[in-house]
Coordinates of C-alpha atoms in Angstrom, one line a residue:
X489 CA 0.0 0.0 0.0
X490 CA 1.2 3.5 -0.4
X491 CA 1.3 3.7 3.4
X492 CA 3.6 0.9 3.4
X493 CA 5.9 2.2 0.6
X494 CA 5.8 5.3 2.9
X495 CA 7.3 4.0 5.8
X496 CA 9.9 2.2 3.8
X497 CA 11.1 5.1 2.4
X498 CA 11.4 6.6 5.4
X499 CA 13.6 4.1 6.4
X500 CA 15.8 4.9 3.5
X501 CA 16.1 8.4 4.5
X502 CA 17.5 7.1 7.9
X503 CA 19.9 4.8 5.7
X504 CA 21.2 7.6 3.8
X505 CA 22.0 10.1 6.5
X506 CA 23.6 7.0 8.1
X507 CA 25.8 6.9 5.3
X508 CA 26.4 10.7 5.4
X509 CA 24.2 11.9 2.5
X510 CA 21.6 14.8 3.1
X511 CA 18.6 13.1 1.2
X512 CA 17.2 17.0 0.6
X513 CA 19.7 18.5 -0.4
X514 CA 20.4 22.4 -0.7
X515 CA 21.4 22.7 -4.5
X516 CA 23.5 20.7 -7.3
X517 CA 25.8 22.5 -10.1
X518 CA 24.2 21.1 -13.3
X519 CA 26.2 21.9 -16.5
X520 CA 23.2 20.8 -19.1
X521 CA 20.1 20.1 -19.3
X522 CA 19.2 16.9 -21.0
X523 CA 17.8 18.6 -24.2
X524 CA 21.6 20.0 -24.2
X525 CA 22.8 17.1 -24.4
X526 CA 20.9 16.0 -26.7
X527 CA 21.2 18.7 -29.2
X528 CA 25.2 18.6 -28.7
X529 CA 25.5 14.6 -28.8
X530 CA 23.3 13.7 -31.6
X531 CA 26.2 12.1 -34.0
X532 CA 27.4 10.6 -31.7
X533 CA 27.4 6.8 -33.2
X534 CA 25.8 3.8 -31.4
X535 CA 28.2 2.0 -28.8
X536 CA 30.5 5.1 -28.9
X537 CA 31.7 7.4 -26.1
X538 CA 32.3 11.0 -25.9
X539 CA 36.1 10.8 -27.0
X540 CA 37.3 14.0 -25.2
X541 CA 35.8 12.5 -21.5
X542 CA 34.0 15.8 -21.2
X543 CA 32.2 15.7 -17.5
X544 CA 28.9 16.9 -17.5
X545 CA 26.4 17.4 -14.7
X546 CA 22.7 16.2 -14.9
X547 CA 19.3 16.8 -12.3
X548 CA 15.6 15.2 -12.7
X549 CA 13.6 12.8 -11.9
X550 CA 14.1 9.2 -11.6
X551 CA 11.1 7.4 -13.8
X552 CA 12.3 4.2 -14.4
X553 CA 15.0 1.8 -13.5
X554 CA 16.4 -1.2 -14.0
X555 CA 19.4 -3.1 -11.9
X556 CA 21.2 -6.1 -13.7
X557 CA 24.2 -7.6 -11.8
X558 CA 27.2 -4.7 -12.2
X559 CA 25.1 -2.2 -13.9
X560 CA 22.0 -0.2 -13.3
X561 CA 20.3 1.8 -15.7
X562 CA 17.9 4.9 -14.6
X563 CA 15.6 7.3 -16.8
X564 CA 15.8 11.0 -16.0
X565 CA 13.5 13.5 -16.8
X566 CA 14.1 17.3 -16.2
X567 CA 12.8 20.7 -17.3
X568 CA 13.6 20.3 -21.0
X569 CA 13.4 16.2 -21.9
X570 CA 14.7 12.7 -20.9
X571 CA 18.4 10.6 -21.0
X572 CA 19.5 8.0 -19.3
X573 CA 21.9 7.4 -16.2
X574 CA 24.5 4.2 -17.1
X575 CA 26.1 2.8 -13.7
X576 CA 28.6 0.9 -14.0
X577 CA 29.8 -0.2 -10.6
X578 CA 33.5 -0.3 -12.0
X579 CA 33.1 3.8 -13.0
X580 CA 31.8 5.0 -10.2
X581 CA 34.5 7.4 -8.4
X582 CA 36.8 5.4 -6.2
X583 CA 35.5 7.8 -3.1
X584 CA 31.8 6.8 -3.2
X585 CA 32.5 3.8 -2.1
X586 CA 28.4 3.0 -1.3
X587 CA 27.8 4.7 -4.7
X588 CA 26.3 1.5 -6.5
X589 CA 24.5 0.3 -3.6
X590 CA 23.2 3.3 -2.8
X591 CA 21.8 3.0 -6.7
X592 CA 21.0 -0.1 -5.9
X593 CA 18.9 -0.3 -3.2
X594 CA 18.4 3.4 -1.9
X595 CA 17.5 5.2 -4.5
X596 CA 13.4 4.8 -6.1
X597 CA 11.7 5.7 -9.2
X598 CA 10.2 9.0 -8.2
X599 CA 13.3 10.4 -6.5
X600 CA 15.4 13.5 -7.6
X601 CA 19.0 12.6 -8.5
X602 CA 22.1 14.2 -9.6
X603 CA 24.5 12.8 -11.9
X604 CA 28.1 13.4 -13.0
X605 CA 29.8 11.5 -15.7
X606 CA 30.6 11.4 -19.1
X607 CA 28.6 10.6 -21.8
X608 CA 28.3 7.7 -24.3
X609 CA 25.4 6.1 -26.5
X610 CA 24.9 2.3 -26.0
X611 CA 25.0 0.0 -28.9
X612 CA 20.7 0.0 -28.8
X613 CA 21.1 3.9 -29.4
X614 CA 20.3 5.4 -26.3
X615 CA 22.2 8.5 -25.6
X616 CA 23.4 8.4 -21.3
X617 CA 25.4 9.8 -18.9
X618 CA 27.7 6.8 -17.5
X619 CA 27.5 8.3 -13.8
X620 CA 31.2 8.7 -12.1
X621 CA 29.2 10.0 -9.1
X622 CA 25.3 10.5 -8.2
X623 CA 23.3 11.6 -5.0
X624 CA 19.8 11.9 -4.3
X625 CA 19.1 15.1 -4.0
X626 CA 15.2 14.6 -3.2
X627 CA 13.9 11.5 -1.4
X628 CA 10.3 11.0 -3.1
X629 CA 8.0 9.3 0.0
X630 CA 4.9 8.7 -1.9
X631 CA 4.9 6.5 -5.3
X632 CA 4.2 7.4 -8.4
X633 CA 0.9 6.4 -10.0
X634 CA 2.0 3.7 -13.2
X635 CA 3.6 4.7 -16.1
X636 CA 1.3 2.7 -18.3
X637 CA -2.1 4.1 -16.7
X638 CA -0.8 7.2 -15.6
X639 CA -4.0 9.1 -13.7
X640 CA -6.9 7.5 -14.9
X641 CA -9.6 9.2 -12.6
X642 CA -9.9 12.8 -14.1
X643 CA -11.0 14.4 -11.0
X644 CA -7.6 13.4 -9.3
X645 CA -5.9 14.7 -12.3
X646 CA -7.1 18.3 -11.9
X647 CA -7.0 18.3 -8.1
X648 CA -3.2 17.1 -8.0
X649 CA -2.0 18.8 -11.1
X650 CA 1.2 18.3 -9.5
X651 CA 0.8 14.1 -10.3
X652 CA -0.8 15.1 -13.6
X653 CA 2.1 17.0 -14.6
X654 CA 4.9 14.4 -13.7
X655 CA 2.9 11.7 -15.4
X656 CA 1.6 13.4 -18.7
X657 CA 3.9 14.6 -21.2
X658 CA 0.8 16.3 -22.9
X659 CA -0.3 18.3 -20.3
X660 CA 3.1 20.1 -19.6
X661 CA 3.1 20.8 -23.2
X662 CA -0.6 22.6 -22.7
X663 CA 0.8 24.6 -20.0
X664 CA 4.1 25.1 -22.0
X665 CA 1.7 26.3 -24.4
X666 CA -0.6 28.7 -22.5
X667 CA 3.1 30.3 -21.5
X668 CA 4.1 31.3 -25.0
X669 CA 0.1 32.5 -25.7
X670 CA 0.3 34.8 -22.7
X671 CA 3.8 36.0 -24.0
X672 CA 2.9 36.4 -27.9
X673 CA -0.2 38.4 -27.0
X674 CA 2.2 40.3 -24.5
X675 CA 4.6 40.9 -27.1
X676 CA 2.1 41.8 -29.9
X677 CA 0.4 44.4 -27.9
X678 CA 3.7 46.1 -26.8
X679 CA 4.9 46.1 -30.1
X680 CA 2.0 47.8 -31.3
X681 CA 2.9 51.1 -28.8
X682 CA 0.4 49.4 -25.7
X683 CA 1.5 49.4 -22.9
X684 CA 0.9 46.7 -19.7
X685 CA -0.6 48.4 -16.4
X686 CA -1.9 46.7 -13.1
X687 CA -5.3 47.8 -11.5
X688 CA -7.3 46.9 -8.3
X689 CA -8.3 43.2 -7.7
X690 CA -10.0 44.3 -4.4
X691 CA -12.8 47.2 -5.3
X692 CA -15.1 49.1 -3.7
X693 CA -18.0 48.7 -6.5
X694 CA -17.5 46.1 -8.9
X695 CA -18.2 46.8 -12.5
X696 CA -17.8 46.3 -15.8
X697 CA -20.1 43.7 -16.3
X698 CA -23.0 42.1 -15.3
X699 CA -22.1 39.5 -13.2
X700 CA -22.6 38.7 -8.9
X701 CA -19.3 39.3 -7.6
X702 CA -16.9 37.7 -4.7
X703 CA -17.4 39.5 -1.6
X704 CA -15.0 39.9 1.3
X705 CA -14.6 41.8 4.4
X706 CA -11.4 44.8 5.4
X707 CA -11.1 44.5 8.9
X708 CA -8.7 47.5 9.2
X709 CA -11.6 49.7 7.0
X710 CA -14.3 48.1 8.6
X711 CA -16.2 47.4 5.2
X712 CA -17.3 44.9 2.5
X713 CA -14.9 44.6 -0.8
X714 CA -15.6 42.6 -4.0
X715 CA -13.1 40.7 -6.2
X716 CA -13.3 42.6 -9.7
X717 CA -15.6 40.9 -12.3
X718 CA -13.8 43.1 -15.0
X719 CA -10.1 45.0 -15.4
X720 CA -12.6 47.4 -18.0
X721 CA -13.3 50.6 -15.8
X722 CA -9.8 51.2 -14.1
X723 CA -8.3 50.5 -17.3
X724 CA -11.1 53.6 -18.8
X725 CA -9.8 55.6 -16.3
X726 CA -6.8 55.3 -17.7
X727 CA -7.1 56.1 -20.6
X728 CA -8.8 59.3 -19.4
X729 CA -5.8 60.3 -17.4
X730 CA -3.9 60.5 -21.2
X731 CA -2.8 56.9 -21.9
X732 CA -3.6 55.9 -25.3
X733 CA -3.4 52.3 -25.4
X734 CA -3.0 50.3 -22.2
X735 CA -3.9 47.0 -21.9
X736 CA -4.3 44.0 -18.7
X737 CA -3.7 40.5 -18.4
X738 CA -4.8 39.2 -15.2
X739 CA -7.3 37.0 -13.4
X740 CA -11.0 38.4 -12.7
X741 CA -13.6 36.1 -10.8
X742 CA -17.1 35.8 -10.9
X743 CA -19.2 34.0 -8.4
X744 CA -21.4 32.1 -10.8
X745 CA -21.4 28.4 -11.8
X746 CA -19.0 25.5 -12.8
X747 CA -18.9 24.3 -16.4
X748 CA -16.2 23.0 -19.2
X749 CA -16.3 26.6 -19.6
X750 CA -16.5 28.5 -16.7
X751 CA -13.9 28.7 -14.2
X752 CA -15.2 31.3 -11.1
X753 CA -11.6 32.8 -11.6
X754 CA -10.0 32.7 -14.8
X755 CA -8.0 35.1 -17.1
X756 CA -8.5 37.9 -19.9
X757 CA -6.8 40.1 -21.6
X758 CA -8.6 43.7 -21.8
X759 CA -7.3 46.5 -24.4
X760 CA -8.2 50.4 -24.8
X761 CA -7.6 52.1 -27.9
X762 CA -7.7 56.1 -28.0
X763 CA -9.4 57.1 -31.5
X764 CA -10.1 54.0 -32.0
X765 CA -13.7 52.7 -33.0
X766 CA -15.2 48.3 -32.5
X767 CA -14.0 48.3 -36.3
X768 CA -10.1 48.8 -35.3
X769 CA -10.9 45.9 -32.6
X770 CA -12.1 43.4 -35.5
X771 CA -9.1 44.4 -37.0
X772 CA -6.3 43.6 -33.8
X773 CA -8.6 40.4 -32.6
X774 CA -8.5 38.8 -36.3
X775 CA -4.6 39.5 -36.1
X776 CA -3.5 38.9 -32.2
X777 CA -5.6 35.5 -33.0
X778 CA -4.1 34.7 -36.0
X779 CA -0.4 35.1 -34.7
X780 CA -0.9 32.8 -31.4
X781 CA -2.3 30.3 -33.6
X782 CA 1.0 30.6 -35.8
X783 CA 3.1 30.1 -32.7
X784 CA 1.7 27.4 -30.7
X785 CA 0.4 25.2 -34.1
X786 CA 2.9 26.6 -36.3
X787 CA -0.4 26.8 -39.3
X788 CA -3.6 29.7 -39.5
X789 CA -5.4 26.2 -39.7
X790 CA -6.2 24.3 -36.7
X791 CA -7.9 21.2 -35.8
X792 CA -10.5 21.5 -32.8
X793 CA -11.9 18.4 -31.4
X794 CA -11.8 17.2 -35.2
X795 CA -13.4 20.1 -36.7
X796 CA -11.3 22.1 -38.9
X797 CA -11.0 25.6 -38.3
X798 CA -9.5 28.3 -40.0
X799 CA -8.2 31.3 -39.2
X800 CA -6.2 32.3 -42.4
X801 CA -9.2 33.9 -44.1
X802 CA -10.5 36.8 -42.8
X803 CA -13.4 36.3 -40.2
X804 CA -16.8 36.2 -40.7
X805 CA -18.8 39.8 -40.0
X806 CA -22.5 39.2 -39.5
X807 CA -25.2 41.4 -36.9
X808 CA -27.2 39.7 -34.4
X809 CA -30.3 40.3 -36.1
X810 CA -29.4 39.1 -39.5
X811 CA -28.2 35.1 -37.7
X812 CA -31.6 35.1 -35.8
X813 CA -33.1 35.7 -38.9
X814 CA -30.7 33.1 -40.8
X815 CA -31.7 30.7 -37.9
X816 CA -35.1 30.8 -37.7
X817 CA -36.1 33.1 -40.3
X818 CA -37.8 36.0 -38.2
X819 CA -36.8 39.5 -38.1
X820 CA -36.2 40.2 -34.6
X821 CA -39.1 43.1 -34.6
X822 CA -41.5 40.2 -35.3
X823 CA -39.8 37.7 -32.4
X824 CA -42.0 38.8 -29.6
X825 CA -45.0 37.2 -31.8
X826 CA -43.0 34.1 -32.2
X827 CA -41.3 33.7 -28.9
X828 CA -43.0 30.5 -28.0
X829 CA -42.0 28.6 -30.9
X830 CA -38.1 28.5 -30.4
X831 CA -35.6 26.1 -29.4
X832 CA -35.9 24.0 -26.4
X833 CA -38.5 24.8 -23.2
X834 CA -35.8 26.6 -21.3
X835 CA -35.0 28.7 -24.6
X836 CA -39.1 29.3 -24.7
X837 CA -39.1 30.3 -21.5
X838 CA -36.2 32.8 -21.2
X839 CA -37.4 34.6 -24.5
X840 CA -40.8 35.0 -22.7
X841 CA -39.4 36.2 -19.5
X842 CA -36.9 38.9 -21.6
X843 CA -37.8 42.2 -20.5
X844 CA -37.6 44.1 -23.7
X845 CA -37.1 43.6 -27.4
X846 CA -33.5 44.0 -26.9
X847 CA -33.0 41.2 -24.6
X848 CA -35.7 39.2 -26.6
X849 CA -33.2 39.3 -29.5
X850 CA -30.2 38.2 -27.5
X851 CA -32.1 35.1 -26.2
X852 CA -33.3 34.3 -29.6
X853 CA -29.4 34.5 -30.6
X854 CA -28.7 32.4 -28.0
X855 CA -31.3 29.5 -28.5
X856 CA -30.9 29.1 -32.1
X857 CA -27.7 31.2 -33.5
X858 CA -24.9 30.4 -31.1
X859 CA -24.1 26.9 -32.0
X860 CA -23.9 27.0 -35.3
X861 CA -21.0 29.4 -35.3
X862 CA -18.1 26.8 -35.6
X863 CA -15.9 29.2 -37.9
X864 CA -14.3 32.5 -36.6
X865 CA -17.5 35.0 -36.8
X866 CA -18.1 38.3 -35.5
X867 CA -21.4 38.8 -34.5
X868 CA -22.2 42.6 -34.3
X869 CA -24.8 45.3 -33.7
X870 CA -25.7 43.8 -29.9
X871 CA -29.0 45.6 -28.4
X872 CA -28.7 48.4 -26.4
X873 CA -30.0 46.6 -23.5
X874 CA -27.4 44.6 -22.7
X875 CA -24.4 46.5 -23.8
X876 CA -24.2 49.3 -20.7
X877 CA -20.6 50.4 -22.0
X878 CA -21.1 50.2 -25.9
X879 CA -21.7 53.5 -27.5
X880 CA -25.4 53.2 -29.6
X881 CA -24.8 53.0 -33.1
X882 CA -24.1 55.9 -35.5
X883 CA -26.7 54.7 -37.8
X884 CA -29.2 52.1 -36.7
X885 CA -31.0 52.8 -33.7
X886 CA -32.2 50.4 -30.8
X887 CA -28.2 48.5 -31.2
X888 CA -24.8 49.3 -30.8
X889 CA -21.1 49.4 -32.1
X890 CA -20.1 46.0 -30.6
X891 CA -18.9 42.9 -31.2
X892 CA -18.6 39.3 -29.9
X893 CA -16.1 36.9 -31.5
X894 CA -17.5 32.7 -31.9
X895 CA -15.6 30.3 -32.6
X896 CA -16.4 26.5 -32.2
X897 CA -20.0 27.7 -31.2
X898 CA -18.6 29.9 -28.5
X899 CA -17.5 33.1 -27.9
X900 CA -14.2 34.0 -27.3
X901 CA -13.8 38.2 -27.3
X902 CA -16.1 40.8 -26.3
X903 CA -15.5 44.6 -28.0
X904 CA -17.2 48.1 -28.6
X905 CA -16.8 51.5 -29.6
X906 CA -16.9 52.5 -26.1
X907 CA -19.4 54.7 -24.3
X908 CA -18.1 58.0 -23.9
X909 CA -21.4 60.0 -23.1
X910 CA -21.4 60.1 -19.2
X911 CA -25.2 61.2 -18.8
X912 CA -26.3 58.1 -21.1
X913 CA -23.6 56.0 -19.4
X914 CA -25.0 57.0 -16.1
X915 CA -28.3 56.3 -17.3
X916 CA -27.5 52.7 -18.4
X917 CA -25.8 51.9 -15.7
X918 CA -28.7 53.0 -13.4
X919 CA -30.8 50.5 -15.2
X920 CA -28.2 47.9 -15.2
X921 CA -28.1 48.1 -11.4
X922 CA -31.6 48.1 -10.7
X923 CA -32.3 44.9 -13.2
X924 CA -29.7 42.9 -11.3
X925 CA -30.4 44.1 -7.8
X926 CA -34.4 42.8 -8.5
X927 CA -33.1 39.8 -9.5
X928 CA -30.4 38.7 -6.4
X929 CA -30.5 38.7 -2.7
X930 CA -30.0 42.0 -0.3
X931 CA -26.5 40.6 0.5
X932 CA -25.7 40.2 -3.5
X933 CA -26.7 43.6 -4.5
X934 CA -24.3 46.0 -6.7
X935 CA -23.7 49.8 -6.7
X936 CA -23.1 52.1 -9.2
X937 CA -19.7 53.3 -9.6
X938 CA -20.2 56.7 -9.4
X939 CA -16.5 57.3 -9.6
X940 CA -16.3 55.8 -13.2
X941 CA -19.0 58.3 -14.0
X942 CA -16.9 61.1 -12.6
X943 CA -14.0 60.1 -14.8
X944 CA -16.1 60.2 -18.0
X945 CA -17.4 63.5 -17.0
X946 CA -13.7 65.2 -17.2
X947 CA -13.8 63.5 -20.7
X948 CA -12.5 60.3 -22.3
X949 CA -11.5 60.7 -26.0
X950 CA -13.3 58.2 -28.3
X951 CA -12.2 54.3 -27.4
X952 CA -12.2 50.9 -28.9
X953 CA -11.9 48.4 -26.4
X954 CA -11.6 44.9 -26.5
X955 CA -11.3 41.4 -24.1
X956 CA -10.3 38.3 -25.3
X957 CA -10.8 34.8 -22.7
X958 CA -7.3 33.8 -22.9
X959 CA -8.1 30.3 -21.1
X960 CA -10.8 29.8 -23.9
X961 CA -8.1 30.6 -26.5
X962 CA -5.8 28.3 -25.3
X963 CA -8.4 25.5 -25.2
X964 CA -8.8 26.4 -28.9
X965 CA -5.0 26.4 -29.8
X966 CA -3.8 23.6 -27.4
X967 CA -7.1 21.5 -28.4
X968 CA -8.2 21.0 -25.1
X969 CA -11.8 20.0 -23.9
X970 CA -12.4 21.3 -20.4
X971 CA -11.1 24.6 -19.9
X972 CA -10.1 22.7 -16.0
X973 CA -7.5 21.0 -18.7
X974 CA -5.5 24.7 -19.4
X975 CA -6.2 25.9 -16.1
X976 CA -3.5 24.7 -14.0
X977 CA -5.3 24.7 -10.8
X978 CA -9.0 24.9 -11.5
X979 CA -11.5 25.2 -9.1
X980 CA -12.9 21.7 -8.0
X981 CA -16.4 21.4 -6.5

């Protein structure tokens, strides 16, 4: 039992202090990392041996290992791949004279080792360090789970990521790939003239969007605090102190519901514009997109869950109105007729609940358009009623300049010509607050942010801005189901 392997391990630790070794150790001078050796070793013929006796210096993890009479053979993983430890009682340095029984009988798959030695590749072509001396440098207690199984029960998988990781060269390549998504749109946005700035986690009013937010108490203030639900208003205020294009990438959290979607705290990236309009953020999404798919899949084509999807033409532009009418064939000024007759009961039931022909439309959209939207499609022209911070449309009343990006039926970014007007944004907001305060608990009521309003008031310059779900993204790029899979510490129920 694991208990049992426990306590023998812990009797191994004893052995090795007894034999003066610290099994956790304070550090170990590596000279390469085993992709180093690797790359720098790769003529080197079977059954031949590094003719210059270079030493080189090795750390990882033990994940396999196999003793036969005189020699021992161990795999070693680090940070950047794999190669094998060859000991050879006879090469071990004269002065560890425990060396190979130490290797023989106190060190375990799952430890952390350092080796020294030179290297050779054996005549079946494996490329190894033949050890001159090793020490544990990390006594592993607990076994690993088997190398053939790995972690079979999902919910232990996301709950110790730590096992998940060790076991499942795919998943450290997802999270080696969320890395280089964070740092491409990092570096795409910089080079553009943005630049990165922090604001508030903890707020005094949290805004926008419409969403019930995490509440917590100051003891020094004496008064409640909310997680943000958005980066969007600090950021505005921004960009009315004089800073043209700022941008965030950071965690918000929403105190709503689990899903293979939904995460109560995950990450986006929000970007403000100055003189910008929602046509300039089509522009940058299609392109920031477009470039991480290039650098995690290497191709503007990717394959989702086996559905091609493309990214090297440009995407799809298409209003609200005009999919609900593709959909189900109804302009949405004639929905309110036909509410009953859509989708599923829940569907019927939310489009007869919707308070006004605005919010009609939208559940319309989402009973019978959403879905369908596999390739990358903006869908514009979003009602006024559900867009607080978009400014209303230049030309067609009852909508407004924003966009939503879908992809695989779901959406991905969220953009508008921003609302500038602070006696219509003060208006909105108004209504915003008292639809969601009807609707939740005394304890889970909002304020408005009268602050925000202020800041508008001394004047904002006209704004595109624009959030893109960067765990959703990497789902898409790293073809990953759950969005628990690119999270590496997901909230568990």
């Amino acid at each position: 039992s694991p208990e049992e392997i426990r306590d023998v391990r812990l009797k191994k630790v004893q052995d090795l202090r007894g034999l003066g070794q610290e099994p956790y150790a304070y550090g170990f001078d590596r000279t390469h990392f085993t992709k180093d050796l690797q790359d720098l070793y790769a003529s080197l013929p079977n059954g031949a041996e590094d003719e210059a006796g270079t030493l080189v210096a090795v750390a990882g993890r033990v994940l396999a290992k196999r003793v036969m009479g005189k020699l021992a053979f161990l795999s070693l993983r680090d940070d950047k791949g794999q190669i094998q430890l060859y000991v050879d009682r006879t090469r071990l340095d004269a002065s560890q004279n425990e060396g190979f029984n130490t290797v023989k009988g106190l060190v375990d798959v799952g430890d952390i080792v350092g080796c020294s030695g030179t290297v050779k590749r054996t005549e079946k072509g494996e490329l190894s360090v033949v050890a001159t001396g090793m020490q544990v440098l990390t006594k592993s207690l607990l076994p690993l789970p088997d190398k053939w199984h790995g972690l079979s029960d999902v919910e232990k998988r996301y709950r110790q990521r730590y096992l998940d990781l060790i076991m499942t060269a795919e998943v450290r390549d997802t999270f080696r790939a969320r890395s280089r998504i964070i740092s491409t749109l990092r570096r795409q946005l910089e080079d553009r003239g943005f630049i990165e700035v922090e604001t508030p986690v903890l707020e005094s009013v949290a805004g926008g969007a419409d969403a019930r937010p995490f509440r917590t108490f100051h003891n020094s203030l004496g008064r409640d605090l909310t997680l943000r639900i958005a980066t969007e208003l600090h950021l505005k205020r921004m960009v009315v102190g004089g800073f043209e294009r700022v941008f965030e990438l950071g965690r918000v959290f929403r105190n709503e519901g689990l899903s293979s979607r939904h995460n109560p705290e995950f990450t986006s990236v929000e970007i403000y514009q100055a003189y910008a309009d929602y046509n300039d953020m089509m522009n940058l999404t299609e392109e920031l997109i477009r470039v991480c798919a290039m650098e995690v899949r290497g191709s503007a084509q990717v394959s989702y869950q086996g559905v091609a999807i493309d990214f090297s033409q440009p995407f799809r532009r298409v209003t609200m109105a005009d999919l609900v009418r593709e959909a189900c064939g109804l302009d949405f000024e004639a929905a309110m007729a036909a509410a009953r007759q859509v989708g599923s009961a829940e569907a019927a039931a939310a489009v007869r609940s919707a308070p006004s022909l605005g919010h009609l439309l939208n559940e319309m959209f989402e009973a019978v358009g959403e879905a369908g939207l596999v390739q990358p499609t903006f869908v514009l022209e979003h009602p006024v009623e559900i867009s607080p911070l978009a400014k209303p449309h230049r030309s067609k009343p009852g909508v407004t300049e924003r966009f939503e990006l879908f992809i695989y039926g779901r959406e991905h970014a969220n953009a508008f010509s921003e609302l500038t007007d602070p006696v219509d944004q003060r208006a909105r907001f108004e209504a915003q607050v008292a639809r969601h305060n009807a609707a939740f608990q005394e304890r889970q009521k909002v304020a408005l942010d009268t602050d925000f309003i202020a800041a508008l008031e001394y004047g904002m310059p006209p704004t595109g801005g624009l959030g893109i779900g960067v765990d959703r993204l990497v789902m898409l790029l790293t073809d990953s189901p759950s969005i628990r899979d690119v999270i590496a510490f997901p909230t568990m129920s």
